[in-house]
């Protein structure tokens, strides 16, 4: 990993970039169940992660979709040398299509849930996505996305990244 020009590059020489994906209903953050998900909008959260990326020399692009197929296509669009942060929302609990898409691209991936899914309804205790990701963060609110970015950078710094 080199840090010329204050931009991280894995051993492949490409710039490090991160794709932050949010799934269904997360576009409503700030107004949706604030007692569970807090009062920050998705835009505010994305801007914070982008800013942290600037501080850490990593470019972050963001997307959100309520549609399973679109999320699959967005995951496919991630390229080698990139990292993926994904909050699949409720799709985490049953979308084998999103799980298979993540398995197919083989880039470092961190799954984020803002709430502590294990302390909530039983159907939220299972994530079919978790077995194919490198890390899982839940219950840390919006800060979980910042933790995920830091964790991904560590993954991308591995010599085989
Ligand atoms: C969530 C948890 C999911 O169970 C839920 O369906 C969401 C948000 C979270 O960030 O805590 O939409 O992924």
Tab-separated table of N, CA, C and O in Angstrom, residues 63-153:
chain	number	residue	atom	x	y	z
A	63	UNK	N	-24.752	4.933	-2.999
A	63	UNK	CA	-26.004	4.680	-3.718
A	63	UNK	C	-26.990	4.021	-2.770
A	63	UNK	O	-26.597	3.358	-1.798
A	64	UNK	N	-28.253	4.250	-3.060
A	64	UNK	CA	-29.322	3.617	-2.265
A	64	UNK	C	-30.379	3.124	-3.234
A	64	UNK	O	-30.675	3.771	-4.240
A	65	UNK	N	-30.955	1.971	-2.937
A	65	UNK	CA	-32.071	1.498	-3.749
A	65	UNK	C	-33.039	0.712	-2.883
A	65	UNK	O	-32.633	0.020	-1.938
A	66	UNK	N	-34.318	0.818	-3.258
A	66	UNK	CA	-35.342	0.015	-2.589
A	66	UNK	C	-35.584	-1.298	-3.328
A	66	UNK	O	-36.395	-2.103	-2.883
A	67	UNK	N	-34.855	-1.494	-4.420
A	67	UNK	CA	-35.130	-2.652	-5.268
A	67	UNK	C	-33.997	-3.688	-5.187
A	67	UNK	O	-32.814	-3.353	-5.317
A	68	UNK	N	-34.364	-4.925	-5.003
A	68	UNK	CA	-33.380	-6.003	-4.856
A	68	UNK	C	-32.507	-6.134	-6.109
A	68	UNK	O	-31.280	-6.221	-6.019
A	69	UNK	N	-33.167	-6.127	-7.286
A	69	UNK	CA	-32.413	-6.303	-8.530
A	69	UNK	C	-31.427	-5.171	-8.767
A	69	UNK	O	-30.308	-5.385	-9.225
A	70	UNK	N	-31.850	-3.963	-8.425
A	70	UNK	CA	-30.946	-2.827	-8.619
A	70	UNK	C	-29.746	-2.937	-7.670
A	70	UNK	O	-28.610	-2.634	-8.060
A	71	UNK	N	-30.003	-3.392	-6.464
A	71	UNK	CA	-28.878	-3.571	-5.530
A	71	UNK	C	-27.911	-4.622	-6.056
A	71	UNK	O	-26.692	-4.461	-5.967
A	72	UNK	N	-28.454	-5.707	-6.630
A	72	UNK	CA	-27.595	-6.747	-7.218
A	72	UNK	C	-26.723	-6.124	-8.316
A	72	UNK	O	-25.502	-6.332	-8.357
A	73	UNK	N	-27.337	-5.306	-9.189
A	73	UNK	CA	-26.572	-4.677	-10.281
A	73	UNK	C	-25.525	-3.712	-9.725
A	73	UNK	O	-24.403	-3.636	-10.251
A	74	UNK	N	-25.871	-2.984	-8.687
A	74	UNK	CA	-24.903	-2.054	-8.086
A	74	UNK	C	-23.725	-2.825	-7.484
A	74	UNK	O	-22.567	-2.411	-7.614
A	75	UNK	N	-24.012	-3.962	-6.860
A	75	UNK	CA	-22.924	-4.789	-6.307
A	75	UNK	C	-22.034	-5.275	-7.455
A	75	UNK	O	-20.808	-5.215	-7.377
A	76	UNK	N	-22.655	-5.701	-8.568
A	76	UNK	CA	-21.872	-6.167	-9.731
A	76	UNK	C	-20.955	-5.065	-10.265
A	76	UNK	O	-19.911	-5.344	-10.836
A	77	UNK	N	-21.391	-3.815	-10.083
A	77	UNK	CA	-20.621	-2.688	-10.614
A	77	UNK	C	-19.363	-2.397	-9.816
A	77	UNK	O	-18.490	-1.647	-10.284
A	78	UNK	N	-19.253	-2.971	-8.634
A	78	UNK	CA	-18.040	-2.759	-7.842
A	78	UNK	C	-16.877	-3.461	-8.550
A	78	UNK	O	-17.035	-4.540	-9.098
A	79	UNK	N	-15.732	-2.807	-8.564
A	79	UNK	CA	-14.619	-3.377	-9.326
A	79	UNK	C	-13.492	-3.828	-8.402
A	79	UNK	O	-13.451	-3.449	-7.236
A	80	UNK	N	-12.596	-4.611	-8.984
A	80	UNK	CA	-11.450	-5.095	-8.216
A	80	UNK	C	-10.654	-3.907	-7.682
A	80	UNK	O	-10.485	-2.908	-8.381
A	81	UNK	N	-10.205	-3.992	-6.450
A	81	UNK	CA	-9.473	-2.879	-5.838
A	81	UNK	C	-10.400	-1.990	-5.031
A	81	UNK	O	-9.943	-1.144	-4.280
A	82	UNK	N	-11.706	-2.150	-5.239
A	82	UNK	CA	-12.678	-1.385	-4.453
A	82	UNK	C	-13.066	-2.179	-3.217
A	82	UNK	O	-12.869	-3.393	-3.148
A	83	UNK	N	-13.646	-1.476	-2.257
A	83	UNK	CA	-14.263	-2.136	-1.124
A	83	UNK	C	-15.743	-1.808	-1.123
A	83	UNK	O	-16.158	-0.802	-1.696
A	84	UNK	N	-16.511	-2.654	-0.487
A	84	UNK	CA	-17.963	-2.470	-0.440
A	84	UNK	C	-18.440	-2.412	1.008
A	84	UNK	O	-18.079	-3.263	1.823
A	85	UNK	N	-19.228	-1.367	1.300
A	85	UNK	CA	-19.954	-1.292	2.572
A	85	UNK	C	-21.418	-1.417	2.197
A	85	UNK	O	-21.898	-0.669	1.344
A	86	UNK	N	-22.114	-2.363	2.802
A	86	UNK	CA	-23.531	-2.522	2.444
A	86	UNK	C	-24.400	-2.682	3.680
A	86	UNK	O	-24.080	-3.472	4.575
A	87	UNK	N	-25.454	-1.870	3.718
A	87	UNK	CA	-26.545	-2.117	4.654
A	87	UNK	C	-27.702	-2.599	3.794
A	87	UNK	O	-28.373	-1.800	3.148
A	88	UNK	N	-27.916	-3.925	3.763
A	88	UNK	CA	-28.950	-4.451	2.870
A	88	UNK	C	-30.364	-4.240	3.402
A	88	UNK	O	-31.325	-4.659	2.757
A	89	UNK	N	-30.497	-3.598	4.584
A	89	UNK	CA	-31.824	-3.441	5.171
A	89	UNK	C	-32.447	-4.815	5.369
A	89	UNK	O	-31.748	-5.804	5.642
A	90	UNK	N	-33.752	-4.907	5.183
A	90	UNK	CA	-34.451	-6.183	5.419
A	90	UNK	C	-34.011	-7.277	4.452
A	90	UNK	O	-34.158	-8.464	4.752
A	91	UNK	N	-33.428	-6.906	3.288
A	91	UNK	CA	-32.950	-7.937	2.364
A	91	UNK	C	-31.874	-8.811	3.015
A	91	UNK	O	-31.654	-9.942	2.591
A	92	UNK	N	-31.193	-8.273	4.011
A	92	UNK	CA	-30.168	-9.077	4.694
A	92	UNK	C	-30.764	-10.386	5.211
A	92	UNK	O	-30.083	-11.414	5.258
A	93	UNK	N	-32.042	-10.339	5.557
A	93	UNK	CA	-32.626	-11.487	6.244
A	93	UNK	C	-33.100	-12.589	5.301
A	93	UNK	O	-33.371	-13.698	5.737
A	94	UNK	N	-33.191	-12.259	3.973
A	94	UNK	CA	-33.712	-13.317	3.082
A	94	UNK	C	-33.252	-13.225	1.635
A	94	UNK	O	-33.660	-14.066	0.825
A	95	UNK	N	-32.398	-12.259	1.276
A	95	UNK	CA	-32.058	-12.137	-0.153
A	95	UNK	C	-30.828	-12.964	-0.515
A	95	UNK	O	-29.680	-12.526	-0.355
A	96	UNK	N	-31.091	-14.164	-1.074
A	96	UNK	CA	-29.984	-14.981	-1.562
A	96	UNK	C	-29.369	-14.346	-2.807
A	96	UNK	O	-28.201	-14.576	-3.120
A	97	UNK	N	-30.148	-13.522	-3.515
A	97	UNK	CA	-29.618	-12.860	-4.718
A	97	UNK	C	-28.524	-11.856	-4.339
A	97	UNK	O	-27.475	-11.784	-4.994
A	98	UNK	N	-28.761	-11.091	-3.277
A	98	UNK	CA	-27.730	-10.123	-2.840
A	98	UNK	C	-26.531	-10.877	-2.261
A	98	UNK	O	-25.377	-10.551	-2.527
A	99	UNK	N	-26.809	-11.909	-1.518
A	99	UNK	CA	-25.708	-12.728	-0.987
A	99	UNK	C	-24.836	-13.267	-2.131
A	99	UNK	O	-23.609	-13.157	-2.099
A	100	UNK	N	-25.481	-13.832	-3.159
A	100	UNK	CA	-24.720	-14.415	-4.277
A	100	UNK	C	-23.957	-13.339	-5.046
A	100	UNK	O	-22.851	-13.587	-5.536
A	101	UNK	N	-24.544	-12.146	-5.164
A	101	UNK	CA	-23.861	-11.050	-5.866
A	101	UNK	C	-22.578	-10.676	-5.121
A	101	UNK	O	-21.528	-10.467	-5.747
A	102	UNK	N	-22.652	-10.603	-3.814
A	102	UNK	CA	-21.457	-10.256	-3.024
A	102	UNK	C	-20.416	-11.369	-3.160
A	102	UNK	O	-19.227	-11.114	-3.368
A	103	UNK	N	-20.884	-12.620	-3.085
A	103	UNK	CA	-19.943	-13.753	-3.224
A	103	UNK	C	-19.281	-13.730	-4.600
A	103	UNK	O	-18.113	-14.096	-4.739
A	104	UNK	N	-20.015	-13.283	-5.617
A	104	UNK	CA	-19.512	-13.326	-6.999
A	104	UNK	C	-18.390	-12.330	-7.249
A	104	UNK	O	-17.514	-12.581	-8.078
A	105	UNK	N	-18.411	-11.185	-6.558
A	105	UNK	CA	-17.443	-10.140	-6.921
A	105	UNK	C	-16.124	-10.268	-6.163
A	105	UNK	O	-15.136	-9.673	-6.533
A	106	UNK	N	-16.107	-11.013	-5.107
A	106	UNK	CA	-14.906	-11.234	-4.286
A	106	UNK	C	-14.050	-9.983	-4.088
A	106	UNK	O	-12.887	-9.924	-4.477
A	107	UNK	N	-14.673	-8.942	-3.520
A	107	UNK	CA	-13.908	-7.788	-3.020
A	107	UNK	C	-14.240	-7.657	-1.540
A	107	UNK	O	-15.273	-8.161	-1.089
A	108	UNK	N	-13.375	-6.982	-0.758
A	108	UNK	CA	-13.661	-6.857	0.676
A	108	UNK	C	-15.010	-6.178	0.904
A	108	UNK	O	-15.339	-5.191	0.240
A	109	UNK	N	-15.770	-6.725	1.828
A	109	UNK	CA	-17.130	-6.218	2.064
A	109	UNK	C	-17.453	-6.233	3.552
A	109	UNK	O	-17.203	-7.231	4.233
A	110	UNK	N	-17.988	-5.131	4.017
A	110	UNK	CA	-18.447	-5.040	5.412
A	110	UNK	C	-19.960	-4.798	5.408
A	110	UNK	O	-20.441	-3.890	4.724
A	111	UNK	N	-20.675	-5.606	6.146
A	111	UNK	CA	-22.132	-5.462	6.291
A	111	UNK	C	-22.413	-4.598	7.524
A	111	UNK	O	-21.808	-4.814	8.581
A	112	UNK	N	-23.292	-3.631	7.342
A	112	UNK	CA	-23.628	-2.718	8.445
A	112	UNK	C	-25.128	-2.779	8.716
A	112	UNK	O	-25.933	-2.787	7.781
A	113	UNK	N	-25.488	-2.807	9.979
A	113	UNK	CA	-26.872	-2.547	10.400
A	113	UNK	C	-26.801	-1.511	11.507
A	113	UNK	O	-26.015	-1.666	12.459
A	114	UNK	N	-27.601	-0.473	11.370
A	114	UNK	CA	-27.548	0.594	12.367
A	114	UNK	C	-28.054	0.112	13.724
A	114	UNK	O	-27.503	0.450	14.770
A	115	UNK	N	-29.119	-0.659	13.680
A	115	UNK	CA	-29.687	-1.154	14.946
A	115	UNK	C	-29.015	-2.463	15.337
A	115	UNK	O	-28.371	-3.118	14.500
A	116	UNK	N	-29.205	-2.843	16.587
A	116	UNK	CA	-28.718	-4.150	17.032
A	116	UNK	C	-29.764	-5.191	16.644
A	116	UNK	O	-30.710	-5.446	17.381
A	117	UNK	N	-29.574	-5.775	15.473
A	117	UNK	CA	-30.579	-6.691	14.928
A	117	UNK	C	-30.802	-7.896	15.849
A	117	UNK	O	-31.878	-8.488	15.849
A	118	UNK	N	-29.820	-8.235	16.644
A	118	UNK	CA	-29.944	-9.405	17.525
A	118	UNK	C	-30.800	-9.119	18.754
A	118	UNK	O	-31.206	-10.039	19.453
A	119	UNK	N	-31.062	-7.854	19.011
A	119	UNK	CA	-31.899	-7.488	20.156
A	119	UNK	C	-33.323	-7.146	19.703
A	119	UNK	O	-34.118	-6.637	20.477
A	120	UNK	N	-33.612	-7.424	18.428
A	120	UNK	CA	-34.925	-7.052	17.870
A	120	UNK	C	-35.713	-8.324	17.488
A	120	UNK	O	-35.449	-9.385	18.011
A	121	UNK	N	-36.688	-8.163	16.603
A	121	UNK	CA	-37.535	-9.296	16.196
A	121	UNK	C	-36.680	-10.498	15.781
A	121	UNK	O	-35.618	-10.325	15.181
A	122	UNK	N	-37.230	-11.683	15.993
A	122	UNK	CA	-36.443	-12.879	15.710
A	122	UNK	C	-36.032	-12.977	14.231
A	122	UNK	O	-34.939	-13.444	13.909
A	123	UNK	N	-36.913	-12.499	13.322
A	123	UNK	CA	-36.569	-12.634	11.889
A	123	UNK	C	-35.330	-11.815	11.529
A	123	UNK	O	-34.669	-12.073	10.525
A	124	UNK	N	-34.987	-10.833	12.391
A	124	UNK	CA	-33.799	-10.010	12.109
A	124	UNK	C	-32.506	-10.655	12.631
A	124	UNK	O	-31.413	-10.152	12.394
A	125	UNK	N	-32.636	-11.760	13.362
A	125	UNK	CA	-31.432	-12.360	13.960
A	125	UNK	C	-30.576	-13.075	12.919
A	125	UNK	O	-29.402	-13.345	13.170
A	126	UNK	N	-31.195	-13.423	11.786
A	126	UNK	CA	-30.441	-14.114	10.739
A	126	UNK	C	-30.127	-13.153	9.606
A	126	UNK	O	-31.005	-12.423	9.151
A	127	UNK	N	-28.875	-13.170	9.155
A	127	UNK	CA	-28.513	-12.485	7.909
A	127	UNK	C	-27.961	-13.542	6.967
A	127	UNK	O	-26.955	-14.189	7.282
A	128	UNK	N	-28.607	-13.694	5.810
A	128	UNK	CA	-28.088	-14.655	4.828
A	128	UNK	C	-26.879	-14.075	4.093
A	128	UNK	O	-26.178	-14.795	3.383
A	129	UNK	N	-26.645	-12.780	4.283
A	129	UNK	CA	-25.516	-12.090	3.645
A	129	UNK	C	-24.226	-12.295	4.459
A	129	UNK	O	-23.129	-12.405	3.907
A	130	UNK	N	-24.379	-12.369	5.768
A	130	UNK	CA	-23.195	-12.393	6.656
A	130	UNK	C	-22.143	-13.445	6.311
A	130	UNK	O	-20.952	-13.153	6.420
A	131	UNK	N	-22.547	-14.660	5.888
A	131	UNK	CA	-21.503	-15.666	5.614
A	131	UNK	C	-20.551	-15.289	4.478
A	131	UNK	O	-19.487	-15.881	4.357
A	132	UNK	N	-20.930	-14.322	3.625
A	132	UNK	CA	-20.055	-13.994	2.495
A	132	UNK	C	-19.387	-12.623	2.649
A	132	UNK	O	-18.772	-12.124	1.699
A	133	UNK	N	-19.512	-11.998	3.814
A	133	UNK	CA	-18.836	-10.710	4.019
A	133	UNK	C	-17.608	-10.911	4.907
A	133	UNK	O	-17.439	-11.960	5.537
A	134	UNK	N	-16.777	-9.888	4.951
A	134	UNK	CA	-15.548	-9.977	5.753
A	134	UNK	C	-15.756	-9.459	7.163
A	134	UNK	O	-14.976	-9.770	8.060
A	135	UNK	N	-16.767	-8.623	7.345
A	135	UNK	CA	-17.008	-8.075	8.678
A	135	UNK	C	-18.453	-7.674	8.823
A	135	UNK	O	-19.146	-7.421	7.823
A	136	UNK	N	-18.908	-7.608	10.067
A	136	UNK	CA	-20.322	-7.336	10.363
A	136	UNK	C	-20.365	-6.354	11.528
A	136	UNK	O	-19.775	-6.606	12.574
A	137	UNK	N	-21.035	-5.217	11.314
A	137	UNK	CA	-21.136	-4.200	12.363
A	137	UNK	C	-22.624	-3.931	12.593
A	137	UNK	O	-23.350	-3.645	11.631
A	138	UNK	N	-23.070	-4.031	13.822
A	138	UNK	CA	-24.473	-3.681	14.066
A	138	UNK	C	-24.593	-3.022	15.434
A	138	UNK	O	-23.750	-3.189	16.308
A	139	UNK	N	-25.649	-2.208	15.561
A	139	UNK	CA	-25.966	-1.605	16.851
A	139	UNK	C	-25.176	-0.345	17.163
A	139	UNK	O	-25.283	0.180	18.277
A	140	UNK	N	-24.428	0.167	16.219
A	140	UNK	CA	-23.603	1.364	16.461
A	140	UNK	C	-24.202	2.606	15.811
A	140	UNK	O	-23.540	3.654	15.726
A	141	UNK	N	-25.432	2.496	15.323
A	141	UNK	CA	-26.072	3.639	14.678
A	141	UNK	C	-25.296	4.084	13.451
A	141	UNK	O	-24.617	3.288	12.791
A	142	UNK	N	-25.385	5.387	13.161
A	142	UNK	CA	-24.713	5.931	11.973
A	142	UNK	C	-23.193	5.757	12.062
A	142	UNK	O	-22.508	5.643	11.035
A	143	UNK	N	-22.667	5.721	13.269
A	143	UNK	CA	-21.219	5.563	13.455
A	143	UNK	C	-20.725	4.234	12.866
A	143	UNK	O	-19.554	4.104	12.498
A	144	UNK	N	-21.635	3.270	12.757
A	144	UNK	CA	-21.266	1.976	12.183
A	144	UNK	C	-20.687	2.099	10.782
A	144	UNK	O	-19.810	1.333	10.391
A	145	UNK	N	-21.183	3.090	10.012
A	145	UNK	CA	-20.666	3.271	8.649
A	145	UNK	C	-19.222	3.773	8.688
A	145	UNK	O	-18.410	3.421	7.834
A	146	UNK	N	-18.907	4.629	9.654
A	146	UNK	CA	-17.526	5.118	9.780
A	146	UNK	C	-16.601	3.966	10.194
A	146	UNK	O	-15.485	3.821	9.684
A	147	UNK	N	-17.105	3.146	11.142
A	147	UNK	CA	-16.313	1.985	11.560
A	147	UNK	C	-16.066	1.068	10.365
A	147	UNK	O	-14.965	0.535	10.192
A	148	UNK	N	-17.110	0.917	9.545
A	148	UNK	CA	-16.986	0.028	8.376
A	148	UNK	C	-15.925	0.546	7.416
A	148	UNK	O	-15.137	-0.230	6.858
A	149	UNK	N	-15.889	1.874	7.202
A	149	UNK	CA	-14.890	2.437	6.289
A	149	UNK	C	-13.484	2.160	6.816
A	149	UNK	O	-12.589	1.734	6.064
A	150	UNK	N	-13.300	2.361	8.109
A	150	UNK	CA	-11.970	2.113	8.691
A	150	UNK	C	-11.600	0.633	8.569
A	150	UNK	O	-10.458	0.279	8.254
A	151	UNK	N	-12.575	-0.242	8.824
A	151	UNK	CA	-12.315	-1.688	8.737
A	151	UNK	C	-11.975	-2.088	7.299
A	151	UNK	O	-11.064	-2.893	7.065
A	152	UNK	N	-12.688	-1.503	6.340
A	152	UNK	CA	-12.435	-1.836	4.930
A	152	UNK	C	-11.038	-1.432	4.514
A	152	UNK	O	-10.352	-2.149	3.781
A	153	UNK	N	-10.627	-0.242	4.969
A	153	UNK	CA	-9.290	0.241	4.594
A	153	UNK	C	-8.235	-0.740	5.104
A	153	UNK	O	-7.282	-1.066	4.402
